[in-house]
Coordinates of N, CA and C and ligand atoms in Angstrom, one line a residue:
M23 N 118.6 93.0 90.7 CA 118.7 91.5 90.5 C 118.3 91.2 89.1
R24 N 119.0 90.1 88.6 CA 118.7 89.7 87.2 C 118.1 88.3 87.3
I25 N 117.0 88.1 86.7 CA 116.3 86.7 86.6 C 116.3 86.3 85.1
D26 N 116.9 85.2 84.8 CA 116.9 84.6 83.4 C 115.9 83.5 83.4
I27 N 115.1 83.4 82.4 CA 114.2 82.3 82.3 C 114.4 81.5 81.0
I28 N 114.7 80.2 81.1 CA 114.9 79.4 79.9 C 113.6 78.6 79.6
T29 N 113.1 78.8 78.4 CA 111.8 78.3 78.1 C 111.6 78.1 76.6
L30 N 110.7 77.2 76.3 CA 110.3 77.0 74.9 C 109.2 78.0 74.5
F31 N 108.7 78.8 75.4 CA 107.6 79.7 75.2 C 107.9 81.1 75.8
P32 N 108.9 81.8 75.3 CA 109.3 83.1 75.8 C 108.1 84.1 75.7
E33 N 107.3 84.0 74.6 CA 106.2 85.0 74.4 C 105.2 84.8 75.5
M34 N 105.0 83.6 75.9 CA 104.0 83.4 77.0 C 104.5 84.1 78.3
C35 N 105.8 84.0 78.6 CA 106.3 84.6 79.8 C 106.3 86.1 79.6
E36 N 106.7 86.6 78.5 CA 106.7 88.1 78.2 C 105.3 88.7 78.4
A37 N 104.3 87.9 77.9 CA 103.0 88.5 78.0 C 102.6 88.8 79.4
V38 N 103.0 88.0 80.4 CA 102.7 88.2 81.8 C 103.7 89.2 82.4
L39 N 105.0 89.1 82.1 CA 106.0 89.9 82.7 C 106.0 91.4 82.2
G40 N 105.3 91.6 81.1 CA 105.3 93.0 80.6 C 104.2 93.8 81.2
E41 N 103.3 93.2 82.0 CA 102.2 94.0 82.5 C 102.3 94.4 83.9
S42 N 101.5 95.4 84.3 CA 101.3 95.8 85.7 C 102.6 96.1 86.5
I43 N 102.6 95.7 87.7 CA 103.7 96.2 88.6 C 105.1 95.6 88.1
I44 N 105.1 94.4 87.7 CA 106.4 93.8 87.3 C 106.8 94.4 85.9
G45 N 105.9 94.7 85.1 CA 106.2 95.3 83.8 C 106.8 96.7 84.1
R46 N 106.2 97.5 85.0 CA 106.8 98.8 85.3 C 108.1 98.7 86.0
A47 N 108.3 97.7 86.9 CA 109.6 97.5 87.5 C 110.7 97.2 86.5
R48 N 110.3 96.4 85.5 CA 111.3 96.1 84.5 C 111.7 97.3 83.7
K49 N 110.7 98.1 83.4 CA 111.0 99.4 82.6 C 111.9 100.3 83.5
N50 N 111.6 100.3 84.8 CA 112.4 101.2 85.7 C 113.7 100.6 86.1
N51 N 114.0 99.4 85.6 CA 115.3 98.7 86.0 C 115.4 98.3 87.4
A52 N 114.2 98.2 88.1 CA 114.2 97.7 89.5 C 114.5 96.2 89.5
V53 N 114.2 95.6 88.4 CA 114.5 94.2 88.2 C 114.7 93.9 86.7
Q54 N 115.7 93.0 86.4 CA 115.9 92.7 85.0 C 115.4 91.2 84.9
I55 N 114.5 91.0 83.9 CA 114.1 89.7 83.7 C 114.2 89.4 82.2
I56 N 115.0 88.3 81.9 CA 115.3 88.1 80.4 C 114.8 86.6 80.1
C57 N 114.0 86.5 79.1 CA 113.4 85.2 78.7 C 114.2 84.7 77.5
H58 N 114.7 83.5 77.5 CA 115.6 82.9 76.5 C 114.8 81.8 75.8
Q59 N 114.8 81.8 74.4 CA 114.2 80.8 73.6 C 115.2 79.6 73.6
L60 N 114.8 78.5 74.2 CA 115.7 77.3 74.2 C 116.1 76.8 72.8
R61 N 115.1 76.9 71.9 CA 115.4 76.4 70.5 C 116.6 77.1 69.9
D62 N 116.9 78.3 70.3 CA 118.1 79.0 69.8 C 119.4 78.3 70.1
F63 N 119.3 77.3 71.0 CA 120.6 76.6 71.5 C 120.6 75.2 71.1
A64 N 119.7 74.8 70.1 CA 119.7 73.4 69.6 C 120.5 73.5 68.3
F65 N 121.7 72.9 68.3 CA 122.6 73.0 67.1 C 122.8 71.7 66.4
D66 N 122.1 70.6 66.8 CA 122.2 69.4 66.1 C 121.6 69.5 64.7
K67 N 121.7 68.4 63.9 CA 121.2 68.5 62.5 C 119.7 68.9 62.4
H68 N 118.9 68.4 63.3 CA 117.5 68.7 63.3 C 117.0 69.8 64.2
R69 N 118.0 70.4 64.9 CA 117.7 71.5 65.9 C 116.6 71.0 66.9
R70 N 116.8 69.8 67.4 CA 115.8 69.3 68.3 C 116.1 69.6 69.8
V71 N 115.0 70.0 70.5 CA 115.2 70.3 72.0 C 114.7 69.1 72.8
D72 N 114.0 68.1 72.1 CA 113.4 67.0 72.9 C 113.6 65.7 72.1
D73 N 113.5 64.6 72.8 CA 113.7 63.3 72.2 C 113.0 62.2 73.0
A74 N 112.8 61.0 72.5 CA 112.1 60.0 73.2 C 113.0 59.5 74.3
P75 N 112.4 59.1 75.5 CA 113.2 58.6 76.6 C 113.7 57.2 76.3
Y76 N 115.0 57.0 76.7 CA 115.5 55.6 76.7 C 114.7 54.7 77.6
G77 N 114.5 53.5 77.1 CA 113.7 52.5 77.9 C 112.2 52.6 77.5
G78 N 111.9 53.5 76.7 CA 110.5 53.6 76.2 C 109.6 54.4 77.2
G79 N 108.4 54.5 77.0 CA 107.5 55.2 77.8 C 106.8 56.3 77.1
M80 N 105.8 56.9 77.7 CA 105.0 58.0 77.1 C 105.8 59.3 77.0
G81 N 105.5 60.0 75.9 CA 106.0 61.4 75.9 C 107.4 61.6 75.5
M82 N 107.8 62.8 75.4 CA 109.2 63.2 75.0 C 109.9 63.8 76.2
L83 N 111.2 63.9 76.1 CA 112.0 64.5 77.2 C 112.9 65.6 76.7
M84 N 113.1 66.6 77.5 CA 114.0 67.7 77.0 C 115.4 67.3 77.1
K85 N 116.2 67.6 76.0 CA 117.5 67.1 75.9 C 118.4 68.0 76.8
A86 N 119.5 67.4 77.2 CA 120.4 68.2 78.2 C 121.2 69.3 77.4
E87 N 121.7 68.9 76.2 CA 122.7 69.8 75.6 C 122.2 71.3 75.3
P88 N 121.0 71.4 74.7 CA 120.6 72.8 74.5 C 120.5 73.6 75.8
I89 N 120.0 73.0 76.9 CA 119.8 73.7 78.1 C 121.2 74.1 78.7
A90 N 122.2 73.1 78.6 CA 123.5 73.4 79.1 C 124.1 74.6 78.3
L91 N 123.9 74.6 77.0 CA 124.5 75.7 76.2 C 123.8 77.0 76.5
C92 N 122.5 77.0 76.7 CA 121.8 78.2 77.0 C 122.3 78.8 78.3
F93 N 122.4 77.9 79.3 CA 122.8 78.3 80.7 C 124.2 78.9 80.6
D94 N 125.1 78.2 79.9 CA 126.5 78.7 79.8 C 126.6 80.0 79.1
N95 N 125.7 80.2 78.1 CA 125.6 81.5 77.5 C 125.2 82.6 78.4
I96 N 124.2 82.3 79.3 CA 123.7 83.3 80.3 C 124.9 83.6 81.3
C97 N 125.6 82.5 81.7 CA 126.7 82.7 82.6 C 127.8 83.7 82.0
N98 N 127.9 83.7 80.7 CA 128.9 84.6 80.1 C 128.4 86.1 80.2
Q99 N 127.1 86.2 80.5 CA 126.6 87.6 80.5 C 126.5 88.2 81.9
T100 N 126.6 87.3 82.9 CA 126.4 87.7 84.3 C 127.7 87.8 85.1
S101 N 127.7 88.6 86.1 CA 128.9 88.8 86.9 C 129.2 87.6 87.8
T102 N 128.1 87.0 88.3 CA 128.2 85.7 89.1 C 127.4 84.6 88.4
R103 N 127.8 83.4 88.7 CA 127.0 82.3 88.1 C 125.6 82.3 88.7
P104 N 124.6 82.3 87.9 CA 123.2 82.4 88.5 C 122.9 81.1 89.3
H105 N 122.2 81.3 90.4 CA 121.6 80.2 91.1 C 120.6 79.5 90.2
F106 N 120.8 78.3 89.8 CA 120.0 77.6 88.7 C 118.9 76.8 89.3
I107 N 117.7 77.2 89.0 CA 116.5 76.5 89.6 C 115.7 75.8 88.5
Y108 N 115.4 74.5 88.7 CA 114.5 73.8 87.8 C 113.1 73.8 88.4
M109 N 112.2 74.4 87.7 CA 110.8 74.4 88.2 C 110.3 72.9 88.0
S110 N 109.9 72.2 89.1 CA 109.6 70.8 89.0 C 108.6 70.4 90.1
P111 N 107.7 69.5 89.7 CA 106.7 69.1 90.7 C 107.4 68.2 91.8
Q112 N 108.7 67.9 91.5 CA 109.5 67.0 92.5 C 110.3 67.9 93.4
G113 N 110.2 69.2 93.3 CA 111.1 70.1 94.1 C 110.4 70.4 95.5
Q114 N 111.1 71.2 96.3 CA 110.6 71.7 97.5 C 109.4 72.6 97.2
T115 N 108.4 72.6 98.0 CA 107.2 73.5 97.7 C 107.6 74.9 98.1
L116 N 107.3 75.8 97.2 CA 107.6 77.2 97.4 C 106.8 77.8 98.6
T117 N 107.6 78.6 99.4 CA 106.9 79.3 100.6 C 107.5 80.7 100.5
Q118 N 106.8 81.6 101.3 CA 107.3 83.0 101.4 C 108.7 83.1 102.0
Q119 N 109.0 82.2 102.9 CA 110.4 82.2 103.4 C 111.4 81.9 102.4
K120 N 111.1 80.9 101.5 CA 112.0 80.6 100.4 C 112.1 81.8 99.4
V121 N 111.0 82.4 99.1 CA 111.0 83.6 98.3 C 111.9 84.7 98.9
K122 N 111.8 84.9 100.2 CA 112.6 85.9 100.9 C 114.1 85.6 100.7
S123 N 114.5 84.3 100.8 CA 115.9 84.0 100.7 C 116.4 84.0 99.2
L124 N 115.5 83.7 98.3 CA 115.9 83.8 96.9 C 116.1 85.2 96.4
A125 N 115.4 86.1 97.1 CA 115.4 87.5 96.7 C 116.8 88.1 97.0
Q126 N 117.6 87.4 97.8 CA 119.0 87.9 98.2 C 120.0 87.7 97.1
Y127 N 119.7 86.8 96.1 CA 120.7 86.5 95.1 C 120.8 87.6 94.1
E128 N 122.0 87.8 93.5 CA 122.2 88.8 92.5 C 121.7 88.3 91.1
N129 N 121.9 87.0 90.9 CA 121.4 86.3 89.6 C 120.7 85.0 89.9
I130 N 119.6 84.8 89.3 CA 119.0 83.5 89.4 C 118.5 83.1 88.0
C131 N 118.5 81.8 87.7 CA 118.1 81.4 86.4 C 117.0 80.3 86.6
L132 N 115.9 80.4 85.9 CA 114.8 79.4 86.1 C 114.6 78.6 84.8
L133 N 114.6 77.3 85.0 CA 114.4 76.4 83.8 C 113.0 75.9 83.8
C134 N 112.3 76.1 82.7 CA 110.9 75.6 82.5 C 111.0 74.3 81.8
G135 N 110.6 73.2 82.4 CA 110.5 72.0 81.7 C 109.2 71.9 80.9
H136 N 109.2 70.9 80.0 CA 108.0 70.6 79.3 C 107.9 69.1 79.0
Y137 N 106.9 68.7 78.4 CA 106.7 67.2 78.0 C 106.9 66.4 79.3
E138 N 107.7 65.4 79.3 CA 107.9 64.5 80.4 C 108.9 65.1 81.4
G139 N 109.6 66.2 81.1 CA 110.6 66.8 81.9 C 111.9 66.9 81.2
V140 N 113.0 66.7 82.0 CA 114.3 67.1 81.5 C 115.3 65.8 81.8
D141 N 116.2 65.6 80.9 CA 117.2 64.5 81.0 C 117.9 64.7 82.4
E142 N 117.8 63.6 83.2 CA 118.3 63.6 84.6 C 119.7 64.1 84.7
R143 N 120.6 63.8 83.7 CA 122.0 64.2 83.8 C 122.2 65.7 83.9
L144 N 121.3 66.4 83.2 CA 121.4 67.9 83.2 C 121.1 68.3 84.6
I145 N 120.0 67.7 85.2 CA 119.6 68.1 86.6 C 120.8 67.9 87.5
E146 N 121.4 66.7 87.4 CA 122.5 66.3 88.3 C 123.7 67.3 88.2
E147 N 124.0 67.6 86.9 CA 125.2 68.4 86.7 C 125.1 69.9 86.8
Y148 N 123.9 70.4 86.5 CA 123.7 71.9 86.4 C 122.8 72.5 87.5
I149 N 121.8 71.8 87.9 CA 120.7 72.4 88.7 C 121.1 72.5 90.2
D150 N 120.9 73.7 90.8 CA 121.3 73.9 92.2 C 120.1 73.5 93.1
E151 N 118.9 73.6 92.5 CA 117.7 73.5 93.4 C 116.5 73.2 92.5
E152 N 115.6 72.3 93.0 CA 114.3 72.2 92.3 C 113.2 72.8 93.1
I153 N 112.3 73.5 92.5 CA 111.2 74.2 93.3 C 109.9 73.8 92.6
S154 N 108.9 73.4 93.4 CA 107.6 73.1 93.0 C 106.6 74.2 93.5
I155 N 105.6 74.5 92.7 CA 104.6 75.4 93.2 C 103.4 74.7 93.9
G156 N 103.5 73.4 94.0 CA 102.4 72.7 94.7 C 102.4 71.2 94.2
D157 N 101.7 70.4 95.0 CA 101.7 69.0 94.7 C 100.6 68.6 93.6
Y158 N 100.9 69.1 92.4 CA 100.0 68.8 91.3 C 100.9 69.0 90.1
V159 N 100.5 68.4 88.9 CA 101.4 68.5 87.7 C 100.8 69.4 86.6
L160 N 101.6 70.3 86.1 CA 101.2 71.2 85.0 C 101.8 70.7 83.7
T161 N 101.4 71.3 82.6 CA 102.0 70.9 81.3 C 103.4 71.4 81.1
G162 N 103.7 72.5 81.8 CA 105.0 73.1 81.6 C 105.5 74.0 82.8
G163 N 106.7 74.3 82.8 CA 107.3 75.1 83.9 C 107.1 76.6 83.8
E164 N 106.4 77.1 82.7 CA 106.3 78.5 82.5 C 105.5 79.2 83.6
L165 N 104.3 78.6 83.9 CA 103.5 79.2 85.0 C 104.2 79.2 86.3
P166 N 104.8 78.1 86.7 CA 105.6 78.1 88.0 C 106.7 79.1 87.9
A167 N 107.4 79.2 86.8 CA 108.5 80.2 86.8 C 108.0 81.6 86.9
L168 N 106.8 81.9 86.3 CA 106.2 83.2 86.4 C 105.8 83.5 87.9
V169 N 105.3 82.5 88.5 CA 104.9 82.6 89.9 C 106.1 83.0 90.8
L170 N 107.2 82.2 90.5 CA 108.4 82.4 91.3 C 109.0 83.8 91.0
A171 N 109.1 84.2 89.7 CA 109.7 85.5 89.3 C 108.9 86.6 89.9
D172 N 107.6 86.5 89.9 CA 106.7 87.6 90.4 C 106.9 87.7 91.9
S173 N 106.9 86.5 92.6 CA 107.0 86.6 94.1 C 108.3 87.1 94.5
I174 N 109.4 86.9 93.8 CA 110.7 87.4 94.2 C 110.8 88.9 93.8
A175 N 110.3 89.2 92.6 CA 110.5 90.6 92.1 C 109.8 91.6 93.0
R176 N 108.6 91.2 93.5 CA 107.9 92.2 94.3 C 108.5 92.5 95.7
M177 N 109.5 91.7 96.1 CA 110.3 92.0 97.3 C 111.5 92.8 97.1
L178 N 111.8 93.1 95.8 CA 113.1 93.9 95.6 C 112.8 95.4 95.8
P179 N 113.9 96.1 96.2 CA 113.7 97.5 96.4 C 113.3 98.2 95.2
G180 N 112.3 99.1 95.3 CA 111.8 99.9 94.2 C 110.7 99.3 93.4
V181 N 110.4 98.1 93.7 CA 109.3 97.4 92.9 C 107.9 97.8 93.5
L182 N 107.7 97.6 94.8 CA 106.5 98.2 95.4 C 106.9 99.5 96.0
S183 N 105.9 100.3 96.4 CA 106.2 101.7 96.9 C 107.0 101.7 98.2
A184 N 106.8 100.6 99.0 CA 107.5 100.5 100.3 C 107.6 99.1 100.7
D185 N 108.7 98.8 101.5 CA 108.8 97.4 102.0 C 107.6 97.0 102.8
E186 N 106.9 98.0 103.5 CA 105.8 97.7 104.3 C 104.7 97.0 103.5
C187 N 104.6 97.3 102.2 CA 103.6 96.7 101.4 C 103.6 95.2 101.4
F188 N 104.8 94.6 101.5 CA 104.9 93.1 101.6 C 105.1 92.6 103.0
E189 N 105.7 93.5 103.9 CA 105.9 93.0 105.2 C 104.7 92.8 106.0
L190 N 103.6 93.5 105.7 CA 102.3 93.3 106.4 C 101.4 92.2 105.8
E191 N 101.9 91.7 104.7 CA 101.0 90.8 104.0 C 101.1 89.4 104.5
S192 N 100.1 88.6 104.1 CA 100.0 87.2 104.5 C 101.3 86.5 104.3
H193 N 101.7 85.7 105.3 CA 102.9 84.7 105.3 C 104.2 85.4 105.6
Y194 N 104.3 86.7 105.4 CA 105.7 87.3 105.6 C 106.1 87.1 107.1
N195 N 105.2 87.3 108.0 CA 105.6 87.1 109.4 C 104.8 85.9 110.0
G196 N 104.4 85.0 109.2 CA 103.8 83.8 109.7 C 102.3 83.9 110.0
L197 N 101.7 85.1 109.7 CA 100.3 85.3 109.9 C 99.6 85.5 108.6
L198 N 98.3 85.4 108.5 CA 97.5 85.9 107.4 C 97.2 87.3 107.7
E199 N 97.1 88.1 106.6 CA 96.8 89.5 106.7 C 95.4 89.8 107.3
Y200 N 95.3 90.9 108.0 CA 94.0 91.3 108.6 C 93.0 91.7 107.5
P201 N 91.7 91.7 107.7 CA 90.7 92.1 106.7 C 90.8 93.6 106.4
Q202 N 90.5 94.0 105.2 CA 90.6 95.4 104.8 C 89.3 95.8 104.1
Y203 N 89.1 97.1 104.2 CA 87.8 97.7 103.7 C 88.1 99.0 103.0
T204 N 87.3 99.4 102.0 CA 87.4 100.7 101.4 C 86.0 101.4 101.2
R205 N 86.0 102.5 100.7 CA 84.7 103.3 100.5 C 83.7 102.5 99.7
P206 N 82.4 102.5 100.0 CA 81.7 103.3 101.0 C 81.8 102.7 102.4
A207 N 81.6 103.5 103.5 CA 81.7 103.0 104.9 C 80.6 102.0 105.2
V208 N 79.5 102.1 104.4 CA 78.4 101.1 104.6 C 78.0 100.6 103.2
W209 N 78.0 99.3 103.1 CA 77.7 98.7 101.8 C 76.8 97.4 102.1
H210 N 75.7 97.4 101.4 CA 74.7 96.3 101.6 C 74.4 96.1 103.1
D211 N 74.2 97.3 103.8 CA 74.0 97.3 105.2 C 75.1 96.8 106.1
K212 N 76.3 96.6 105.5 CA 77.4 96.1 106.3 C 78.3 97.3 106.6
E213 N 78.6 97.6 107.9 CA 79.5 98.7 108.2 C 80.9 98.3 108.3
V214 N 81.8 99.2 108.0 CA 83.2 99.0 108.2 C 83.4 99.1 109.7
P215 N 84.3 98.2 110.3 CA 84.5 98.3 111.8 C 84.9 99.7 112.2
P216 N 84.1 100.3 113.2 CA 84.2 101.7 113.5 C 85.7 102.1 113.9
V217 N 86.4 101.2 114.5 CA 87.8 101.6 114.9 C 88.6 102.1 113.7
L218 N 88.3 101.6 112.5 CA 89.1 101.9 111.3 C 88.8 103.4 110.8
L219 N 87.7 103.9 111.3 CA 87.3 105.3 111.0 C 87.7 106.2 112.1
S220 N 88.3 105.7 113.2 CA 88.5 106.5 114.4 C 89.7 107.5 114.3
G221 N 90.6 107.2 113.4 CA 91.8 108.0 113.3 C 92.8 107.7 114.4
N222 N 92.6 106.8 115.3 CA 93.5 106.4 116.4 C 94.4 105.3 115.9
H223 N 95.6 105.6 115.6 CA 96.5 104.6 114.9 C 96.9 103.5 115.8
K224 N 97.0 103.7 117.1 CA 97.3 102.7 118.1 C 96.2 101.6 118.1
K225 N 94.9 102.2 118.2 CA 93.8 101.3 118.2 C 93.7 100.5 116.9
V226 N 93.9 101.2 115.8 CA 93.9 100.5 114.5 C 94.9 99.4 114.4
D227 N 96.1 99.6 114.9 CA 97.2 98.6 114.9 C 96.8 97.4 115.7
D228 N 96.2 97.7 116.9 CA 95.8 96.6 117.8 C 94.7 95.8 117.2
F229 N 93.7 96.5 116.5 CA 92.6 95.8 115.9 C 93.2 94.9 114.8
R230 N 94.1 95.4 114.0 CA 94.6 94.7 112.9 C 95.4 93.4 113.3
R231 N 96.2 93.6 114.4 CA 97.0 92.5 114.9 C 96.0 91.4 115.4
K232 N 95.0 91.8 116.2 CA 94.0 90.8 116.6 C 93.3 90.1 115.5
S233 N 92.9 90.9 114.5 CA 92.2 90.4 113.3 C 93.0 89.4 112.6
A234 N 94.3 89.7 112.5 CA 95.2 88.8 111.8 C 95.4 87.5 112.6
L235 N 95.5 87.6 113.9 CA 95.6 86.4 114.7 C 94.3 85.5 114.6
R236 N 93.1 86.2 114.7 CA 91.9 85.5 114.6 C 91.7 84.8 113.3
R237 N 92.0 85.5 112.2 CA 91.8 85.0 110.9 C 92.8 83.8 110.7
T238 N 94.0 83.9 111.2 CA 95.0 82.8 111.0 C 94.5 81.6 111.8
A239 N 94.0 81.8 113.1 CA 93.5 80.7 113.9 C 92.3 80.0 113.2
L240 N 91.4 80.8 112.6 CA 90.3 80.2 112.0 C 90.5 79.5 110.6
K241 N 91.3 80.2 109.8 CA 91.5 79.7 108.4 C 92.7 78.8 108.3
R242 N 93.8 79.0 109.1 CA 95.0 78.2 108.9 C 95.6 77.9 110.3
P243 N 94.9 77.2 111.1 CA 95.4 76.9 112.5 C 96.8 76.2 112.4
D244 N 97.1 75.5 111.3 CA 98.4 74.9 111.2 C 99.6 75.9 111.3
M245 N 99.3 77.2 110.9 CA 100.4 78.2 110.9 C 100.7 78.7 112.3
L246 N 99.7 78.4 113.3 CA 100.0 78.9 114.7 C 101.1 78.2 115.3
N247 N 101.4 77.0 114.9 CA 102.5 76.2 115.5 C 103.9 76.9 115.4
N248 N 104.0 77.7 114.4 CA 105.4 78.3 114.1 C 105.4 79.8 114.6
L249 N 104.4 80.2 115.4 CA 104.4 81.6 115.8 C 104.9 81.7 117.3
A250 N 105.6 82.8 117.5 CA 106.0 83.1 118.9 C 105.0 84.2 119.4
L251 N 104.0 83.8 120.2 CA 103.0 84.8 120.7 C 103.3 85.1 122.1
N252 N 102.9 86.4 122.5 CA 103.0 86.7 124.0 C 101.8 86.1 124.6
S253 N 101.8 86.1 126.0 CA 100.8 85.4 126.7 C 99.4 85.9 126.4
E254 N 99.3 87.2 126.2 CA 98.0 87.9 126.0 C 97.4 87.4 124.6
E255 N 98.4 87.4 123.6 CA 98.0 86.9 122.3 C 97.6 85.4 122.3
Q256 N 98.4 84.6 123.0 CA 98.1 83.2 123.1 C 96.7 83.0 123.7
Q257 N 96.4 83.8 124.7 CA 95.1 83.6 125.3 C 94.0 84.0 124.4
Y258 N 94.2 85.1 123.6 CA 93.2 85.5 122.6 C 93.0 84.4 121.6
V259 N 94.0 83.8 121.1 CA 93.9 82.8 120.1 C 93.2 81.6 120.7
N260 N 93.5 81.2 121.9 CA 92.8 80.1 122.6 C 91.3 80.4 122.7
D261 N 91.0 81.6 123.0 CA 89.5 82.0 123.1 C 88.8 81.9 121.8
V262 N 89.5 82.4 120.7 CA 89.0 82.3 119.4 C 88.7 80.8 119.0
L263 N 89.7 80.0 119.3 CA 89.5 78.6 118.9 C 88.4 77.9 119.7
S264 N 88.4 78.2 121.0 CA 87.4 77.5 121.8 C 86.0 78.0 121.5
N265 N 85.8 79.3 121.2 CA 84.5 79.8 120.7 C 84.1 79.1 119.4
C266 N 85.1 78.9 118.5 CA 84.7 78.4 117.2 C 84.3 76.9 117.4
N267 N 85.0 76.2 118.3 CA 84.6 74.8 118.6 C 83.3 74.7 119.2
K268 N 82.9 75.6 120.1 CA 81.6 75.6 120.7 C 80.5 75.8 119.7
S269 N 80.7 76.7 118.7 CA 79.7 77.0 117.8 C 79.5 75.9 116.7
E270 N 80.4 74.9 116.7 CA 80.3 73.9 115.6 C 79.2 72.9 115.9
Ligands
SAM324 C1 104.3 67.3 82.7 S1 105.5 68.0 83.7 C2 106.6 66.7 84.0 C3 106.3 65.9 85.2 C4 107.3 64.8 85.4 N1 107.2 63.8 84.4 C5 107.1 64.1 86.8 O1 106.2 63.3 86.9 O2 107.7 64.5 87.8 C6 106.3 69.1 82.6 C7 107.1 70.3 83.3 O3 106.1 71.1 83.9 C8 106.8 71.7 85.0 N2 105.9 71.5 86.2 C9 104.8 70.8 86.2 N3 104.2 70.8 87.5 C10 105.0 71.6 88.2 C11 104.9 72.1 89.6 N4 103.9 71.7 90.4 N5 105.8 72.9 90.0 C12 106.8 73.4 89.2 N6 106.9 73.0 87.9 C13 106.0 72.1 87.4 C14 108.2 71.2 85.2 O4 109.1 72.1 84.6 C15 108.1 69.9 84.3 O5 109.3 69.6 83.8

């Protein structure tokens, strides 16, 4: 997969995307991520990427033309037109399900806004989708684009050591992940649950499934509404919830 990022701060994006798992994945070509300096596509007399909004008001707005030229230039380099996403506090809030579906694209392009945002006509004419990382406002779209690029890249083949790494994690199947422990077996007088030391894989799996259900019921009861549980699991969740209500 190829992810293009249009930004006024490519160094900021590179600093993050060059490190750790995503940095290695880029070196191994498991994912291609290319950051584009928007200023390189400002060809008017003053090479401006922003201007004051018509009608007045606070702040500056990103001009449509440099963004359109930058995106057209990217389209000339890719085999299919990238799915063009504007990182915006006005978009749909990002979820793991959304990440899963975006990971199917061959090419996506992320637009990082700045200042007051982007000329509306560019959004109407070019943008396929607006995505928000939460109901709050940041100074720019770089952090949201990095969040989205990281969350997609880690689902691509060859980025993590196995699909299992993300399939068992929180949100993939509508549950929070079970608690985990590492050495030593006793720390500050707290013991690791004995079943995890038993070597019995079936019992470990059962323990983990129940722990994930328990944790989801206690931390994020809202997530239970979207789960299809068998009757035994539903009973277990009901017991967890009623015990927690009693102890309140
Ligand atoms: C200060 S914000 C602009 C906010 C805009 N004036 C509004 O009220 O909707 C500047 C840029 O940061 C990015 N941004 C800010 N908050 C975001 C969020 N929650 N999710 C995604 N992008 C965000 C967007 O790219 C946006 O264009």
